[in-house]
Coordinates of C-alpha atoms and ligand atoms in Angstrom, one line a residue:
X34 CA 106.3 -9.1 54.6
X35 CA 108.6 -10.7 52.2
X36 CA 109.1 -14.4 52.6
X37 CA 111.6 -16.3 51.1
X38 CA 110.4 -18.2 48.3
X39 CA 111.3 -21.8 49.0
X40 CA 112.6 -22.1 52.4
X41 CA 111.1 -19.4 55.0
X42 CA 112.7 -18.1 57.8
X43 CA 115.3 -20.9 57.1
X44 CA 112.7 -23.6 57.8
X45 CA 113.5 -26.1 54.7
X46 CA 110.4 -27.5 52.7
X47 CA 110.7 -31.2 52.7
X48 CA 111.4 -32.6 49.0
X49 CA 107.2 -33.9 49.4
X50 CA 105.5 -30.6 50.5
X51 CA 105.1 -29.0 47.0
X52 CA 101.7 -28.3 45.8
X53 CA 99.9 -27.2 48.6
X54 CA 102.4 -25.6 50.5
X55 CA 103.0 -23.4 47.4
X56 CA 99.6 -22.9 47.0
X57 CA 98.9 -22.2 50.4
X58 CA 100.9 -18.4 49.5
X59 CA 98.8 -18.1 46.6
X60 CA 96.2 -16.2 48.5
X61 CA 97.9 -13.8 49.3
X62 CA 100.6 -12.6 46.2
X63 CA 103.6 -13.4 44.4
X64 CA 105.7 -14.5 47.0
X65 CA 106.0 -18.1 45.8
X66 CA 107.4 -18.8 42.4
X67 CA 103.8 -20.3 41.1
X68 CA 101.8 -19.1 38.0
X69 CA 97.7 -18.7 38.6
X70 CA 97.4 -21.5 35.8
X71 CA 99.4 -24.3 38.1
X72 CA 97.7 -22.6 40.6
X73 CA 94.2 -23.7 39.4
X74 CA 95.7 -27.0 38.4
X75 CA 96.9 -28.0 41.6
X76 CA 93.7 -26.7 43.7
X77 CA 91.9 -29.0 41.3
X78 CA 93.8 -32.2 42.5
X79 CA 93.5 -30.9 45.7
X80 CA 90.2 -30.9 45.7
X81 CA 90.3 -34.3 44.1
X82 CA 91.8 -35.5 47.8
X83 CA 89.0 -33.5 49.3
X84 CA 87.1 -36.4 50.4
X85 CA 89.9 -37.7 52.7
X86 CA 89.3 -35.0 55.0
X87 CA 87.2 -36.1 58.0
X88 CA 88.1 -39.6 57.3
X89 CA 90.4 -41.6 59.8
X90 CA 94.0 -40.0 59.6
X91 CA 95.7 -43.6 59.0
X92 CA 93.0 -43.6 56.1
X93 CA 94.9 -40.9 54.4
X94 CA 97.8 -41.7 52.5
X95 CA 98.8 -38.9 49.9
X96 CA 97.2 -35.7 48.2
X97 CA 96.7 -32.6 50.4
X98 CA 99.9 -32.4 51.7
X99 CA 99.1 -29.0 53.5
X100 CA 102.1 -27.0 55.1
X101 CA 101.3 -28.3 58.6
X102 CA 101.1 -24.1 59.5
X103 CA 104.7 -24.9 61.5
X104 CA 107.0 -26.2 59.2
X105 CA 106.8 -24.9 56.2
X106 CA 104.3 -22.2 55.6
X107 CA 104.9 -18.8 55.5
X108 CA 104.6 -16.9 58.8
X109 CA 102.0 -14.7 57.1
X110 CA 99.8 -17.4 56.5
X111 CA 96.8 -18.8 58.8
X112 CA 97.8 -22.2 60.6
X113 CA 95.8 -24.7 59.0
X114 CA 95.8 -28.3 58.5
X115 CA 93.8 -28.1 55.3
X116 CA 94.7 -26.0 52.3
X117 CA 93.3 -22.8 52.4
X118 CA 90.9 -23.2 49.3
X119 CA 89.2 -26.1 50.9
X120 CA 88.4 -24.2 54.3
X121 CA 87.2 -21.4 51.9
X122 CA 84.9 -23.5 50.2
X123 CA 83.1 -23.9 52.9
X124 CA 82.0 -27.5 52.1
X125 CA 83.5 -29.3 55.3
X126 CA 80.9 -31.1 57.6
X127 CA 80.6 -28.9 61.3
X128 CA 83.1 -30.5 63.3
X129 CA 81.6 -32.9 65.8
X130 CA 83.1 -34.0 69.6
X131 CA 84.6 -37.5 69.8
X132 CA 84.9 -37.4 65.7
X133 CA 86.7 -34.7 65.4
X134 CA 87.9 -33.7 68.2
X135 CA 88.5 -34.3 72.1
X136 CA 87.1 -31.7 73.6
X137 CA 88.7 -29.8 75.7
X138 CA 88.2 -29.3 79.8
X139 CA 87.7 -26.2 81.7
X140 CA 88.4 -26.2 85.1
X141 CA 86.0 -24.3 86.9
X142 CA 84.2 -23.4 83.6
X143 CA 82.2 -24.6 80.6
X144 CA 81.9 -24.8 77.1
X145 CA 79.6 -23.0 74.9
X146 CA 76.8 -25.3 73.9
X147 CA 76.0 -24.5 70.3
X148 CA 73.1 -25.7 67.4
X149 CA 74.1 -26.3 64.1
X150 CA 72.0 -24.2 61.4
X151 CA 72.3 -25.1 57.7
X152 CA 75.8 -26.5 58.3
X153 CA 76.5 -23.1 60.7
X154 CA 77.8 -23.5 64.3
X155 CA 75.3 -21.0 66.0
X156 CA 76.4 -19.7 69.8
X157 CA 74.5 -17.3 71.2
X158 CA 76.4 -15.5 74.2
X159 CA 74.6 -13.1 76.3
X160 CA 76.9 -9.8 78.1
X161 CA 75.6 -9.1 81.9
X162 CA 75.9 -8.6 85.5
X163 CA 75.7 -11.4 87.7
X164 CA 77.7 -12.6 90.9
X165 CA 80.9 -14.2 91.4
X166 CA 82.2 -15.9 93.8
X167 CA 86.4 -15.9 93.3
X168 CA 86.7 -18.2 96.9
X169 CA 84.7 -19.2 99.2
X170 CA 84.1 -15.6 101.4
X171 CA 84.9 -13.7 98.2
X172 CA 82.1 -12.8 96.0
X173 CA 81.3 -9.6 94.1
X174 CA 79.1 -8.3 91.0
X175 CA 80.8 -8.8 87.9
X176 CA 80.4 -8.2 84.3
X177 CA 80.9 -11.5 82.2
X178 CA 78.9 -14.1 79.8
X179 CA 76.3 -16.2 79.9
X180 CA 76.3 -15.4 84.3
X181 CA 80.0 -16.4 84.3
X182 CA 83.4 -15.3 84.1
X183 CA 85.6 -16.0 82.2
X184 CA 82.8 -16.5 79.6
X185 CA 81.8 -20.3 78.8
X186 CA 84.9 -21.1 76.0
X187 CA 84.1 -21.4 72.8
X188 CA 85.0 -24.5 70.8
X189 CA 85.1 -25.9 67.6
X190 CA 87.4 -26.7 64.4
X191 CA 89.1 -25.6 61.8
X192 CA 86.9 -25.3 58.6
X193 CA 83.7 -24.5 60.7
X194 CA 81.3 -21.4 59.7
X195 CA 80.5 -20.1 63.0
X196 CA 77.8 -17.7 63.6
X197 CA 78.0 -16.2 67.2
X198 CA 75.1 -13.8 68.8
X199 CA 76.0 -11.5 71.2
X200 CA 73.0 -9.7 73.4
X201 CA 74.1 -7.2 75.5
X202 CA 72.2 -7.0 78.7
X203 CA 74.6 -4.7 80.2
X204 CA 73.6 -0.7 81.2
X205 CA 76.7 0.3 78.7
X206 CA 77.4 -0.3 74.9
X207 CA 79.9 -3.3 74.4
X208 CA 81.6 -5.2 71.7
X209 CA 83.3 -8.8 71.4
X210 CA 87.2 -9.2 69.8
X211 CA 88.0 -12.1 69.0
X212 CA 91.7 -12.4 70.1
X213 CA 94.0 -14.2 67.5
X214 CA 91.2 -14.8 64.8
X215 CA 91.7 -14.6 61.3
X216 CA 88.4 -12.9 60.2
X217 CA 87.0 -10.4 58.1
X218 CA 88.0 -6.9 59.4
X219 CA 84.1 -6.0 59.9
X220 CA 84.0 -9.1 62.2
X221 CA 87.4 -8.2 64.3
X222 CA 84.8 -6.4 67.1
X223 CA 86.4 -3.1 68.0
X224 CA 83.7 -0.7 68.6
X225 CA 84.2 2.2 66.7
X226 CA 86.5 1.2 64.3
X227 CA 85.6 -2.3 63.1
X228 CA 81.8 -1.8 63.8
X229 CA 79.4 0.5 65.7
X230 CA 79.1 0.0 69.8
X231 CA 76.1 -2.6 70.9
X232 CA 73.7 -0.9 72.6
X233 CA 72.1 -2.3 75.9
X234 CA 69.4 -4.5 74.7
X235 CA 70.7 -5.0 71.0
X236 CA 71.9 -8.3 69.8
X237 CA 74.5 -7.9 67.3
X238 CA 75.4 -11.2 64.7
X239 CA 79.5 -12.3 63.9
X240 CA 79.8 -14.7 61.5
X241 CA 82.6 -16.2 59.8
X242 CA 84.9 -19.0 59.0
X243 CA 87.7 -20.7 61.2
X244 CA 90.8 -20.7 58.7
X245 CA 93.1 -21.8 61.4
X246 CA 93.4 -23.9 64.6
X247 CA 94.8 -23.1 67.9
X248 CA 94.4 -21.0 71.4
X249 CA 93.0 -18.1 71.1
X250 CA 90.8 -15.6 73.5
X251 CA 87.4 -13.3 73.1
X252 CA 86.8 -10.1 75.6
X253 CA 85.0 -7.3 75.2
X254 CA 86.7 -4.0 72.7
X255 CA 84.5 -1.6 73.8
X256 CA 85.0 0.5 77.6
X257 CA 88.2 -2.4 77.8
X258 CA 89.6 -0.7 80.8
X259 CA 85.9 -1.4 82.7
X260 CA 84.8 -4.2 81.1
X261 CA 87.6 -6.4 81.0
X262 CA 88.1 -5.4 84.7
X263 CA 84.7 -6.7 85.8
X264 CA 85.5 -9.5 83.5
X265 CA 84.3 -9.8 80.3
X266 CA 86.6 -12.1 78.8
X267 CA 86.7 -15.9 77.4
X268 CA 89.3 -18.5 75.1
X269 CA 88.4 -19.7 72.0
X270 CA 89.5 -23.1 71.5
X271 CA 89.7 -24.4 68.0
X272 CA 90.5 -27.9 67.4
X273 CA 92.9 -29.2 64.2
X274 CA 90.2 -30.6 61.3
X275 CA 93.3 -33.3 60.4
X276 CA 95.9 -32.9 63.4
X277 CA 98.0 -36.5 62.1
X278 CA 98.1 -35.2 59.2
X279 CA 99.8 -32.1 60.7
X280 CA 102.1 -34.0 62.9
X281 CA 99.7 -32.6 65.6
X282 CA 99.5 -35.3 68.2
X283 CA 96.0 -35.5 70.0
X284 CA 96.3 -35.1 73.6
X285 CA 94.6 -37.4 76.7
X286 CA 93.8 -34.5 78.5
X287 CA 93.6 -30.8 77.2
X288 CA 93.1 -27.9 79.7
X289 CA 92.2 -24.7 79.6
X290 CA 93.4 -21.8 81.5
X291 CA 92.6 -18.0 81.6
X292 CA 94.5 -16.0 84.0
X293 CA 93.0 -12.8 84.8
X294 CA 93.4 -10.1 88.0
X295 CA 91.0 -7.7 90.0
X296 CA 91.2 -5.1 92.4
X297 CA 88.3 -6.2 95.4
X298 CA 88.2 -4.0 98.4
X299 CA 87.5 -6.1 101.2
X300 CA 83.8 -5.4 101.5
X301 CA 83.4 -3.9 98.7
X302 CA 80.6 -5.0 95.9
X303 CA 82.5 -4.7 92.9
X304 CA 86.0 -4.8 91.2
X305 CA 87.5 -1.4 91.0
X306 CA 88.2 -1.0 87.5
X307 CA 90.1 2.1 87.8
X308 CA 92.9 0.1 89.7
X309 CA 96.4 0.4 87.7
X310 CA 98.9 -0.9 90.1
X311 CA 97.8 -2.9 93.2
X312 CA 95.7 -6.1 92.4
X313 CA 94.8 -8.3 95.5
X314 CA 93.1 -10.8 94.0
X315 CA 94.4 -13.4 91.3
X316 CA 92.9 -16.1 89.5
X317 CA 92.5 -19.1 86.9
X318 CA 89.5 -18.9 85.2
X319 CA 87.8 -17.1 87.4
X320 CA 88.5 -18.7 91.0
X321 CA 92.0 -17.9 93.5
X322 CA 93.3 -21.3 95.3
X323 CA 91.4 -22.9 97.1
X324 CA 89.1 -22.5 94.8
X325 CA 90.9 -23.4 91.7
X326 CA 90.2 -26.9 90.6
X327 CA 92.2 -29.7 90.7
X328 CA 93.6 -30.9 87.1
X329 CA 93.3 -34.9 86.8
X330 CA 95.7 -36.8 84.5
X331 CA 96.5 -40.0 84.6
X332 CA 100.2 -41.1 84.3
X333 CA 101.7 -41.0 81.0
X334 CA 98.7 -39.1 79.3
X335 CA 100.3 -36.8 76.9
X336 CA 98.8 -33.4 78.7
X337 CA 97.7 -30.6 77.0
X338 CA 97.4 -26.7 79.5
X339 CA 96.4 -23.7 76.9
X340 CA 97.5 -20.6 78.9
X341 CA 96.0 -17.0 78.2
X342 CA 96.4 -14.1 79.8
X343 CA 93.8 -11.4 80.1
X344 CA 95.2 -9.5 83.3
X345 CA 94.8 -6.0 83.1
X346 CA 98.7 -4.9 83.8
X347 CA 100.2 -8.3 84.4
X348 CA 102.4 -11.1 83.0
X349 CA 102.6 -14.3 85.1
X350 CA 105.3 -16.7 84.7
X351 CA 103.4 -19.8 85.0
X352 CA 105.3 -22.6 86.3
X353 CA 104.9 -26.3 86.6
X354 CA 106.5 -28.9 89.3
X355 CA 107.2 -32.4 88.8
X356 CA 107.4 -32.2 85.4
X357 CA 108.9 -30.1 82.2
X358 CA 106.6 -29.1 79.8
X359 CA 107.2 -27.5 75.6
X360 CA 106.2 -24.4 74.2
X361 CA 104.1 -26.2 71.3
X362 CA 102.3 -23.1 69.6
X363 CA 101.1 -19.4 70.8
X364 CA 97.9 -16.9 69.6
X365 CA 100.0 -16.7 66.8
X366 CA 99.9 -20.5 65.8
X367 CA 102.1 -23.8 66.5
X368 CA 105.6 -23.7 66.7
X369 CA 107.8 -26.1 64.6
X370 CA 108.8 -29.0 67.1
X371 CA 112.6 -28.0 66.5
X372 CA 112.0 -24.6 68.0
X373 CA 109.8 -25.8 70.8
X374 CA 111.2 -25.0 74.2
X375 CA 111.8 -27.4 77.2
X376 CA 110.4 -24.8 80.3
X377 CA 109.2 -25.5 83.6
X378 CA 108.0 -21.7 83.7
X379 CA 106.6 -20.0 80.5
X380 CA 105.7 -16.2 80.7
X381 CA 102.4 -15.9 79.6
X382 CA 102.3 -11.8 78.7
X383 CA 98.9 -9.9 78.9
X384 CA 97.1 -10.2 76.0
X385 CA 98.5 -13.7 75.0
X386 CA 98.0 -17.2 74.8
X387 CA 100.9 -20.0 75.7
X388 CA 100.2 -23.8 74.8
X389 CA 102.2 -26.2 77.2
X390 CA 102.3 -30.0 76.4
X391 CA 104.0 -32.5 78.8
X392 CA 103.9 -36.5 79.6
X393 CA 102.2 -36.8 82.9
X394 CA 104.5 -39.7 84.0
X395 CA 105.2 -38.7 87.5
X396 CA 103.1 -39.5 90.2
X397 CA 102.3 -37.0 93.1
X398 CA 100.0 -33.9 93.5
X399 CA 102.2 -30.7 91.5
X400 CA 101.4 -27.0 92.0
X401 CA 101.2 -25.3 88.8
X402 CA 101.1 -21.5 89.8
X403 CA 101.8 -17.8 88.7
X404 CA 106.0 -17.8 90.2
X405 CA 105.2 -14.1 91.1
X406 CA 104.1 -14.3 95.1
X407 CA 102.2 -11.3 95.0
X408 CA 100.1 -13.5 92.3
X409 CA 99.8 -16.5 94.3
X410 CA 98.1 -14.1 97.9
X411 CA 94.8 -13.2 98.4
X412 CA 93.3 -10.1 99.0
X413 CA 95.4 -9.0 102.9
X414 CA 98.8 -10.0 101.1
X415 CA 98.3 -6.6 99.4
X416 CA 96.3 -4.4 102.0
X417 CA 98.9 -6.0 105.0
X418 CA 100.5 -2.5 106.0
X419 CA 103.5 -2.3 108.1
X420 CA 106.1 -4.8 107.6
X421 CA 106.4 -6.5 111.0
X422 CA 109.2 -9.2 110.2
X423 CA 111.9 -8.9 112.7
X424 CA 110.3 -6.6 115.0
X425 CA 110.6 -7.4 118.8
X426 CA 107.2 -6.6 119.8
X427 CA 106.5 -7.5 123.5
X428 CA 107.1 -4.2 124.7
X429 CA 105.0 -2.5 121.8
X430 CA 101.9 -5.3 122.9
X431 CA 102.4 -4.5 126.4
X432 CA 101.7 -1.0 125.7
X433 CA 98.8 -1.5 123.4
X434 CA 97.7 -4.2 125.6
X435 CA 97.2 -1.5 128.8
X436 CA 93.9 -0.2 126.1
X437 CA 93.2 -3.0 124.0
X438 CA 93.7 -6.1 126.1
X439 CA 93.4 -8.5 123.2
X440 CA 95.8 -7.1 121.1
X441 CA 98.7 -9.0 120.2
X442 CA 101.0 -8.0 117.2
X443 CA 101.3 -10.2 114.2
X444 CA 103.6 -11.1 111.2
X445 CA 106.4 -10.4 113.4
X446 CA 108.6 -14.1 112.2
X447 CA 106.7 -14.0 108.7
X448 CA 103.0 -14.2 107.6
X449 CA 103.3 -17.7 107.0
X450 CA 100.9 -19.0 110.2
X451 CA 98.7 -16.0 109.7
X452 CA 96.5 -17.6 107.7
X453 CA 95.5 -20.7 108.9
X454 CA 94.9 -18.7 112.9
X455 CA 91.4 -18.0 111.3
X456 CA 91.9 -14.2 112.0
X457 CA 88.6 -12.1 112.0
X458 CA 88.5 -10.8 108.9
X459 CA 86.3 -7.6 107.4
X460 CA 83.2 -9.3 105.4
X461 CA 83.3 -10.2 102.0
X462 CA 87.4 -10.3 102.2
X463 CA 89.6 -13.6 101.7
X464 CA 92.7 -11.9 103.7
X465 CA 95.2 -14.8 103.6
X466 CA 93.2 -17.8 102.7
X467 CA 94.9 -20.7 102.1
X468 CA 93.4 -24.8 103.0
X469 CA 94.5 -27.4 105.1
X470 CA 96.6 -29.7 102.9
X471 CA 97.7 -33.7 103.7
X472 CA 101.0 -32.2 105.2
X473 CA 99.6 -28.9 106.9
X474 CA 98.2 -25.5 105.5
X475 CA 98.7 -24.4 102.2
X476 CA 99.6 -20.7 103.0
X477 CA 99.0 -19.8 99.0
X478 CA 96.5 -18.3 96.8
X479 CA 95.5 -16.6 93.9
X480 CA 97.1 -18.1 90.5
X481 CA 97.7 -21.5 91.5
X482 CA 96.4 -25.0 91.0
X483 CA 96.7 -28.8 91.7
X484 CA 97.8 -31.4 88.8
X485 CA 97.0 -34.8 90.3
X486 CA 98.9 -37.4 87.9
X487 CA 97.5 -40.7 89.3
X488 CA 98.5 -44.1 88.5
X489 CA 94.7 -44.9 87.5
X490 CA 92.0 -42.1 87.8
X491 CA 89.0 -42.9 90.1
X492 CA 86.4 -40.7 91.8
X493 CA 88.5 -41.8 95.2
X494 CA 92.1 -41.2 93.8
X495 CA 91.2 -37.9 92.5
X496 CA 89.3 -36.3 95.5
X497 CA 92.4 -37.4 98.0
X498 CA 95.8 -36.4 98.4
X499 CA 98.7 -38.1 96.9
X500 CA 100.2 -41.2 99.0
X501 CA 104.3 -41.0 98.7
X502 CA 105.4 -44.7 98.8
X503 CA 108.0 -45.2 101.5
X504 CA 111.5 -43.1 101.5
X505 CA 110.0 -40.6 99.1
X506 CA 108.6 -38.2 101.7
X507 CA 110.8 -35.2 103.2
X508 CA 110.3 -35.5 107.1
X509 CA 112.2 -34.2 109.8
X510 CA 116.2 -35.6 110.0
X511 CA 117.0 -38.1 113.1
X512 CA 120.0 -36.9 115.0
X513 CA 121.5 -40.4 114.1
X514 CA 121.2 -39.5 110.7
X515 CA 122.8 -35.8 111.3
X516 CA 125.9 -37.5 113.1
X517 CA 126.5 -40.2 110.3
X518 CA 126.4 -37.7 107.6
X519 CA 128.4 -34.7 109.4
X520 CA 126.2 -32.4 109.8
X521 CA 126.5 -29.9 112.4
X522 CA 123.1 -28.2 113.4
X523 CA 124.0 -26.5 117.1
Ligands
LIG4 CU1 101.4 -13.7 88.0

C-alpha cells in the first residue's frame, strides 16, 4: 500500500505528533521520509518515556506521543497506543483488571481465566461436545469451548505475550483463527496452510504478542462449515495499555456481543450444519430472547456494546431504541472520531466485528435486536407452512372439524397471539417463544435483548420492569380525547 507521507488518507498529523508517529511506519519501509539513524535516535528517547507507561494517564505529560492508531497512523499499521518498538520489546508488565483495564461483561458468558507464567498470559482453552441450552425448551449437542458457546472471551491488553493452549477433545482435527490479530503467520490458525490440523487428543501451543487493541473474534479454521455451525466460536477482547493517552475514553459499562445462527430441527439433537439457507434459530452469545440477558447501565454511563458476527450466511442490522449510538472502531481498529457515524442500526456483516458507544441517559427498558424479523423468531417462525393471514376459515374448520374435533385453524389475523396460547409443541422445539412482558407478551425472539438504563442500579431495579412516570405511557385514546383533536375513528 502506498501511504502518503505526511498526511494519510487526508487525515492531517497534528504539528506535535512527529517522532513516533513517524516511527511508527518505520517497521514496515520507506513510506515516511525518516532515515534508520533518526530512527534509532528517536526510539531511544522513546524508550527514555518508557517508564510512563502503566503509570496514571494524567501522570503523563509528554514523550511517546504514539499515533493514537485513528488519527494519524497509516492504515497499514497495527492500532496501538504505544509505539510499536516498545510492544516489541516485550518489557511491559501483563496487564492486570482494575489497573489496566475495566473488564469487560458478557452477557450470558465468561471470561477466560488465565495464570501468568514468567510475565506470559497463559489460557488454556479446551475444543468439545457438550449441551446447550439456546432457551428454555431448546437444548441440543454442540461443539464449543471450555462446555460453552460462544467460547469463554478472551481478554487482555495491548503489549501482553499471550500464550494460549488449545486441547482438542473433539472426534475431528480442529484449529483456532484468531479473527483480526496481528500475529505471526505460523500463529494465524488455518489448518493446512498456517499449521498442520490438531488431532483429537493433541494439545497444540499459540503464542504471541498483542500489538494492537480492539474487538476481535477466535473460531475454529479447520471443517469451518461444521464447526462453526455447532459453534466453535469466541471474541477476543483486548483492552488499550494507555487509552487517555489515545483519546480513548474508558467506558462505565463495556458489553460484549457475538451473534451467531443455527439450523435446529425441532427434536432434533444437533445443529444441522449442512443448512445454507433457512436458519430457525438466532442468538447473542449463545442464547434467543428470552433467554438473552438483560444489559444494566445506569443513566449517563458512557456504554460500550462490541458487536461480532459469526453467522454462517447472515448479516444482522443491529439496532438500538431509545438512544443513538457511534461507530467508534471495527476488527480493523478505531475509527478517527471525525468519521464516526451517528446510527441507531449498524450492519454488523459475517465475519466482522462493530464497536457501538452511546450515553445511557434515557431511562426505560430498550430492545436492542437483529432489525431482520426472521432474526428476531424462533424455531416455528421458519417451519410455519402455509400462510394463513386473511383466510376465512370457518368453513375449512367446520370440515376438518367433522374428523378432528379439536382442530381449529390458526394464524389466520397474524401470528402475533400464537405464541403466548401455549400451543403443544413437538419436544425439544421453541416454536414461537416469546415472555410475558409488564405490558403483555413479548411475541419476539432470537437476536434481541433488553438495555435497562436505570436512574441508580440495584438488585431490585434491574430484575423489574421499567416504571414510566405519568403521561409518558402510550395507552388506549378516550373518545373525549378523539373528538377534541378531530379524529375520526368510525
Ligand atoms: Cu439478523
Amino acid at each position: 500500500m502506498s501511504t502518503p507521507k505526511s498526511e494519510p488518507r487526508g487525515v492531517r498529523i497534528p504539528p506535535d505528533s512527529d517522532a513516533v508517529t513517524r516511527q511508527s511506519g518505520s517497521d514496515s519501509t520507506s513510506d515516511t521520509p525518516m532515515t534508520r539513524r533518526e530512527l534509532v535516535s528517536q526510539s531511544a528517547a522513546v524508550v527514555g518515556g518508557l517508564a510512563l507507561f502503566g503509570t496514571p494517564a494524567g501522570a503523563a505529560t509528554h514523550s511517546a506521543r504514539t499515533s493514537i492508531g485513528t488519527a494519524s497512523s497509516p492504515l497499514h499499521l497495527a492500532p496501538t497506543t504505544v509505539p510499536p518498538d516498545v510492544l516489541a520489546a516485550g518489557t511491559l508488565a501483563p496487564g492486570a483488571p482494575g489497573r489496566d483495564y475495566r473488564p469487560v461483561v458478557v452477557p450470558n458468558g465468561a471470561t477466560l481465566p488465565f495464570r501468568i507464567v514468567d510475565g506470559v498470559k497463559v489460557f488454556h482453552l479446551i475444543a468439545e461436545e457438550f449441551e446447550h441450552e439456546f432457551a428454555p425448551g431448546l437444548k441440543a449437542l454442540c461443539w464449543g469451548y471450555n462446555g460453552r458457546t460462544p467460547g469463554p472471551v478472551i481478554e487482555a491488553v495491548e503489549g501482553d505475550r499471550v500464550r494460549i493452549y488449545l486441547t482438542n477433545k473433539l472426534p475431528e482435527a480442529t484449529s483456532v483463527h484468531w479473527h483480526g490479530l496481528l500475529v505471526p503467520s505460523g500463529m494465524d490458525g488455518v489448518a493446512g496452510l498456517s499449521q498442520a490440523p490438531i488431532p483429537p487428543g493433541e494439545t497444540f501451543k499459540y503464542e504471541y504478542t498483542l500489538r494492537q487493541h480492539g474487538t476481535y473474534m477466535y473460531h475454529s479454521h479447520r471443517d469451518e462449515m461444521v464447526q462453526m455451525a455447532l459453534g466453535m466460536m469466541g471474541m477476543f477482547i483486548i483492552h488499550p495499555r494507555a487509552p487517555e493517552r489515545a483519546g480513548l475514553r474508558r467506558a462505565d459499562r463495556d458489553f460484549v456481543l457475538l451473534s451467531s445462527e443455527w439450523k435446529v430441527l425441532p427434536g432434533a439433537r444437533r445443529p444441522d450444519p449442512v443448512e445454507m439457507l433457512e436458519f430457525n434459530v438466532f442468538t447473542f452469545n449463545g442464547k434467543s430472547f428470552p433467554a438473552t440477558e438483560a444489559m444494566v447501565v445506569e443513566k449517563n454511563d458512557y456504554v460500550r456494546i462490541r458487536l461480532g458476527n459469526l453467522s454462517a450466511m447472515s448479516h444482522h442490522p443491529i439496532h438500538i431504541h431509545g438512544h443513538a449510538w457511534r461507530l467508534v472502531a471495527t476488527d480493523g481498529g478505531p475509527i478517527h472520531p471525525a468519521g464516526q457515524w451517528p446510527e441507531v442500526s449498524v450492519l454488523v456483516p459475517t465475519g466482522t466485528t462493530r464497536t457501538m458507544e452511546f450515553v445511557a441517559d434515557n431511562p426505560g427498558d430498550w430492545a436492542i435486536h437483529c432489525h431482520m424479523s426472521h432474526h428476531t423468531m424462533n424455531q416455528m417462525g421458519h417451519n410455519g407452512g402455509v400462510n394463513m393471514i386473511g383466510v376465512k376459515a370457518a368453513p375449512l374448520d367446520a370440515a376438518v372439524q367433522s374428523t378432528l374435533p379439536e382442530y381449529m385453524s390458526m394464524g389466520t389475523t397474524g401470528m402475533g397471539d400464537m405464541a403466548e396460547m401455549g400451543m403443544a409443541v413437538p419436544r425439544n422445539s421453541i416454536p414461537m417463544l416469546g415472555t410475558d412482558g409488564q405490558h403483555g407478551y413479548i411475541d419476539m425472539g432470537g437476536i434481541l435483548t433488553v438495555l435497562k438504563v436505570r436512574e441508580r442500579v440495584t438488585a431490585e431495579s434491574a430484575a423489574s420492569w421499567y416504571e414510566s412516570p405519568p403521561g409518558t405511557l402510550a395507552i388506549a385514546a378516550t373518545a373525549a380525547e378523539l373528538a377534541r383533536d378531530g379524529v375520526n375513528v368510525s
